[in-house]
Coordinates of C-alpha atoms in Angstrom, one line a residue:
M1 CA 105.0 157.3 149.5
S2 CA 104.7 160.2 147.0
A3 CA 106.3 161.1 143.8
K4 CA 108.4 164.3 143.3
L5 CA 105.4 166.3 141.8
G6 CA 103.2 165.4 144.9
Y7 CA 101.3 162.5 143.2
K8 CA 100.6 159.6 145.5
V9 CA 102.4 156.5 144.2
K10 CA 100.2 153.5 144.2
L11 CA 100.5 149.9 143.1
R12 CA 98.3 149.3 140.1
E13 CA 95.5 146.9 140.7
I14 CA 95.1 144.2 138.2
N15 CA 92.0 142.0 137.9
P16 CA 93.1 138.4 138.8
E17 CA 91.1 137.2 135.8
A18 CA 92.4 139.8 133.3
V19 CA 93.7 138.7 129.9
V20 CA 97.4 139.5 129.5
H21 CA 99.5 140.1 126.4
P22 CA 101.6 137.0 125.4
T23 CA 104.8 139.1 125.9
V24 CA 104.0 139.2 129.7
D25 CA 103.8 135.5 129.8
A26 CA 107.0 135.2 128.1
R27 CA 108.8 137.6 130.5
F28 CA 107.7 135.6 133.5
E29 CA 109.3 132.5 132.0
F30 CA 112.7 134.2 131.3
S31 CA 115.3 133.6 134.1
D32 CA 116.8 137.1 133.6
V33 CA 115.4 140.3 132.0
P34 CA 117.0 143.7 131.9
Q35 CA 116.2 145.9 134.9
C36 CA 117.3 149.3 136.2
A37 CA 119.9 147.7 138.5
G38 CA 121.1 145.0 136.1
F39 CA 119.4 141.7 135.3
G40 CA 117.0 139.5 137.3
P41 CA 113.7 137.6 137.1
Y42 CA 110.6 139.6 136.0
R43 CA 108.6 139.9 139.1
P44 CA 106.7 143.2 139.3
Q45 CA 104.4 143.7 142.1
A46 CA 101.2 144.6 140.2
P47 CA 100.4 141.0 138.8
R48 CA 101.3 139.2 142.1
N49 CA 97.5 138.3 142.6
H50 CA 96.8 137.4 139.0
K51 CA 95.7 133.8 138.7
K52 CA 98.3 133.1 136.1
F53 CA 101.3 134.6 137.9
A54 CA 100.6 134.2 141.7
H55 CA 102.7 131.0 141.9
F56 CA 105.8 133.1 141.0
Y57 CA 105.5 134.9 144.4
I58 CA 105.8 133.8 148.0
D59 CA 104.5 136.2 150.7
L60 CA 106.6 135.8 153.9
T61 CA 105.1 138.9 155.5
N62 CA 103.6 136.7 158.3
Q63 CA 107.0 135.4 159.2
F64 CA 108.1 138.9 160.1
C65 CA 105.1 140.9 161.1
D66 CA 102.0 140.5 163.2
A67 CA 99.0 142.8 162.9
K68 CA 100.8 145.8 164.3
T69 CA 104.6 145.3 164.1
C70 CA 107.3 144.0 161.9
H71 CA 109.9 142.5 164.1
V72 CA 113.7 142.7 164.1
F73 CA 114.2 139.8 166.5
I74 CA 112.2 136.7 165.9
N75 CA 112.4 133.5 168.1
G76 CA 115.7 134.8 169.5
K77 CA 117.3 135.5 166.1
I78 CA 118.1 138.7 164.5
A79 CA 116.1 138.9 161.3
Y80 CA 118.2 141.4 159.2
R81 CA 121.9 141.4 158.5
D82 CA 121.5 145.0 157.1
Q83 CA 118.9 147.2 155.5
H84 CA 118.4 144.8 152.5
H85 CA 119.4 141.3 153.6
L86 CA 118.2 138.7 156.0
A87 CA 120.5 137.3 158.6
T88 CA 121.5 133.8 157.7
P89 CA 120.5 132.0 160.8
F90 CA 117.0 133.6 160.6
A91 CA 116.8 133.0 156.9
E92 CA 117.4 129.3 157.5
T93 CA 114.3 129.1 159.7
L94 CA 112.2 130.3 156.6
E95 CA 113.0 127.1 154.7
P96 CA 109.7 125.4 155.4
A97 CA 107.7 128.5 154.5
V98 CA 109.5 128.8 151.2
E99 CA 109.6 125.1 150.5
K100 CA 105.9 124.5 151.0
P101 CA 104.7 126.6 148.0
L102 CA 107.4 125.5 145.8
F103 CA 107.0 121.7 146.3

């Protein structure tokens, strides 16, 4: 991925032990914050491995992908309804993978 000026776009790496500003803590606790496309939970990718915020993220990559390929059909079910949404029958199979880290 690259930006318009030719710079490579890269996710900023954050030390998992880094001290964060109190306003970052506050934003994670809000149910909705203003975003480009409306409102939603504050979940930027950069702090996903920070010890304080990792519990806000669930990585389901291993449910879709192996070492080489991300699959469209999984266990006989189509994984995606369209470019941005999971197909409901497949999404229902993810319940255990989502439930485990939450409860």
